[in-house]
């Protein structure tokens, strides 16, 4: 049997447990090339390393081994091409997920660094904001929508919708408010989308530009209308974005946010 691997030698080739090989055999995925009829010792051929590699690939991709059985033909041979084609689909999906995560990390670090320049600013100040694509909820005039359960339900719906459309939504959520001359308010909630599709009807583009801003602490007692009126006294309809402020250290006790006034001429919705 010198041209064959013992079960322990074969397991060491990919640094796996002997019991794993026994399990693969039980499933019919990788049967030993030879089983000694006298002592039951199992031996594997060099050619079977390729099958072992594909099994480990499936494990790494998250394909349940019991599903892998469906790629065996009537003679117990592994349909490698079909298996690899499925693996390719899963691998591409994993790569996209990892890219999304990397984009989010880069986005967050950039925001944290930029926000350091504006921490604890008092009164109205100016800052430049890049273009943002956001997915919005319906617009409301009923102030009761600020109830936490309703808010979370709205955000959950658009988060799931964005994911279903293959987009990458970012939490926490923000709000867009429009206050007219009489103090009447209509508003919606939004999630920023890193890979937003402008053709999607629920995607809104917030233009790049200089924004007039005010910092607030979000809390149930916050009077948005008073803050807006005190900060921007001129008459006319005002459009305000309530944006979360990412900080170097996260605190459960504070919710710092920034009210960003939008030029209504360049922001149609």
Short mmCIF file of C-alpha atoms in Angstrom, two decimals, residues 119-266:
data_model
loop_
_atom_site.label_atom_id
_atom_site.label_comp_id
_atom_site.label_asym_id
_atom_site.label_seq_id
_atom_site.Cartn_x
_atom_site.Cartn_y
_atom_site.Cartn_z
CA UNK A 119 -17.43 68.51 17.67
CA UNK A 120 -19.33 70.58 20.21
CA UNK A 121 -19.81 73.50 17.84
CA UNK A 122 -22.23 76.08 19.21
CA UNK A 123 -24.79 77.89 17.10
CA UNK A 124 -24.96 77.82 13.30
CA UNK A 125 -21.84 76.87 11.31
CA UNK A 126 -21.00 75.90 7.74
CA UNK A 127 -19.61 72.57 6.54
CA UNK A 128 -19.18 70.87 3.19
CA UNK A 129 -21.01 67.58 2.64
CA UNK A 130 -20.49 65.24 -0.27
CA UNK A 131 -23.34 63.89 -2.36
CA UNK A 132 -25.39 61.26 -0.60
CA UNK A 133 -27.87 58.71 -1.88
CA UNK A 134 -30.57 57.78 0.60
CA UNK A 135 -33.52 55.43 0.60
CA UNK A 136 -36.56 57.13 2.08
CA UNK A 137 -39.82 56.11 3.72
CA UNK A 138 -43.14 57.68 2.90
CA UNK A 139 -43.59 61.29 3.98
CA UNK A 140 -45.65 62.04 7.08
CA UNK A 141 -47.31 64.97 8.80
CA UNK A 142 -48.45 63.02 11.87
CA UNK A 143 -45.96 63.85 14.62
CA UNK A 144 -46.90 60.59 16.41
CA UNK A 145 -44.68 58.77 13.92
CA UNK A 146 -41.78 59.76 16.21
CA UNK A 147 -42.94 56.96 18.51
CA UNK A 148 -39.90 54.58 18.75
CA UNK A 149 -41.79 51.44 17.71
CA UNK A 150 -43.20 53.11 14.61
CA UNK A 151 -39.83 54.60 13.77
CA UNK A 152 -38.08 51.21 14.05
CA UNK A 153 -40.78 49.51 11.99
CA UNK A 154 -40.35 52.09 9.19
CA UNK A 155 -36.56 51.76 9.20
CA UNK A 156 -36.74 47.97 9.29
CA UNK A 157 -38.96 47.98 6.20
CA UNK A 158 -36.67 50.15 4.06
CA UNK A 159 -33.58 48.32 5.33
CA UNK A 160 -35.00 44.98 4.17
CA UNK A 161 -36.17 46.51 0.90
CA UNK A 162 -32.72 47.94 0.17
CA UNK A 163 -31.05 44.61 0.88
CA UNK A 164 -33.56 42.82 -1.34
CA UNK A 165 -32.59 45.20 -4.15
CA UNK A 166 -28.92 44.34 -3.67
CA UNK A 167 -28.04 47.65 -2.02
CA UNK A 168 -26.01 48.28 1.11
CA UNK A 169 -27.95 50.42 3.64
CA UNK A 170 -26.20 52.14 6.54
CA UNK A 171 -27.47 52.47 10.08
CA UNK A 172 -28.32 54.56 12.08
CA UNK A 173 -31.15 56.30 10.25
CA UNK A 174 -31.73 59.97 9.56
CA UNK A 175 -34.69 62.24 8.86
CA UNK A 176 -35.61 64.81 6.26
CA UNK A 177 -37.95 67.58 7.45
CA UNK A 178 -39.73 70.31 5.58
CA UNK A 179 -41.24 73.14 7.63
CA UNK A 180 -43.42 75.73 5.92
CA UNK A 181 -44.10 79.36 6.95
CA UNK A 182 -46.98 78.33 9.22
CA UNK A 183 -44.84 75.83 11.16
CA UNK A 184 -46.46 72.80 9.55
CA UNK A 185 -44.02 69.92 9.14
CA UNK A 186 -43.80 66.98 6.77
CA UNK A 187 -40.97 64.52 7.10
CA UNK A 188 -39.60 61.11 6.23
CA UNK A 189 -36.93 58.78 7.55
CA UNK A 190 -33.99 57.61 5.49
CA UNK A 191 -31.04 55.25 5.36
CA UNK A 192 -27.93 56.24 3.46
CA UNK A 193 -27.05 53.75 0.71
CA UNK A 194 -23.43 53.17 -0.25
CA UNK A 195 -24.25 51.68 -3.65
CA UNK A 196 -27.57 53.35 -4.35
CA UNK A 197 -29.23 53.04 -7.76
CA UNK A 198 -30.53 56.45 -8.87
CA UNK A 199 -33.20 54.79 -11.00
CA UNK A 200 -34.82 53.26 -7.92
CA UNK A 201 -37.91 55.33 -7.10
CA UNK A 202 -37.26 55.27 -3.35
CA UNK A 203 -33.70 56.57 -3.75
CA UNK A 204 -33.20 60.29 -3.20
CA UNK A 205 -30.00 62.15 -4.03
CA UNK A 206 -28.88 64.74 -1.49
CA UNK A 207 -26.59 67.09 -3.41
CA UNK A 208 -23.03 67.97 -2.43
CA UNK A 209 -22.39 71.49 -1.16
CA UNK A 210 -21.97 73.85 1.77
CA UNK A 211 -24.58 73.24 4.46
CA UNK A 212 -25.68 75.51 7.27
CA UNK A 213 -25.62 73.27 10.36
CA UNK A 214 -26.58 73.10 14.03
CA UNK A 215 -25.72 70.34 16.51
CA UNK A 216 -28.38 68.83 18.79
CA UNK A 217 -28.78 65.93 21.18
CA UNK A 218 -31.61 63.69 20.03
CA UNK A 219 -34.01 63.04 22.88
CA UNK A 220 -37.81 62.67 23.21
CA UNK A 221 -38.21 66.20 24.57
CA UNK A 222 -36.31 67.90 21.72
CA UNK A 223 -38.46 70.56 20.07
CA UNK A 224 -37.31 70.42 16.45
CA UNK A 225 -39.51 73.32 15.36
CA UNK A 226 -38.07 75.64 18.01
CA UNK A 227 -34.46 74.70 17.16
CA UNK A 228 -35.13 75.29 13.45
CA UNK A 229 -36.88 78.61 14.03
CA UNK A 230 -34.18 79.85 16.43
CA UNK A 231 -31.34 78.80 14.12
CA UNK A 232 -32.79 80.06 10.82
CA UNK A 233 -35.08 83.01 11.52
CA UNK A 234 -35.81 84.06 7.94
CA UNK A 235 -39.28 83.39 6.57
CA UNK A 236 -40.09 80.70 4.04
CA UNK A 237 -40.09 76.93 3.77
CA UNK A 238 -37.03 75.24 5.26
CA UNK A 239 -35.74 71.78 4.38
CA UNK A 240 -33.63 70.16 7.09
CA UNK A 241 -31.67 66.90 7.18
CA UNK A 242 -31.25 65.33 10.61
CA UNK A 243 -27.99 63.43 10.32
CA UNK A 244 -26.31 61.16 12.84
CA UNK A 245 -22.83 62.28 13.94
CA UNK A 246 -20.31 59.42 14.01
CA UNK A 247 -17.83 59.78 16.85
CA UNK A 248 -14.51 58.22 17.76
CA UNK A 249 -16.12 56.68 20.85
CA UNK A 250 -19.69 55.45 20.87
CA UNK A 251 -21.87 56.23 23.87
CA UNK A 252 -25.25 54.73 24.73
CA UNK A 253 -26.08 57.82 26.79
CA UNK A 254 -25.88 60.46 24.06
CA UNK A 255 -27.19 60.72 20.49
CA UNK A 256 -25.38 63.65 18.90
CA UNK A 257 -26.91 64.73 15.63
CA UNK A 258 -26.56 67.54 13.15
CA UNK A 259 -29.35 69.54 11.55
CA UNK A 260 -28.24 70.38 8.01
CA UNK A 261 -30.23 72.95 6.09
CA UNK A 262 -30.64 72.10 2.41
CA UNK A 263 -30.91 74.56 -0.45
CA UNK A 264 -34.42 73.72 -1.63
CA UNK A 265 -33.61 74.89 -5.15
CA UNK A 266 -30.99 72.14 -5.56
#
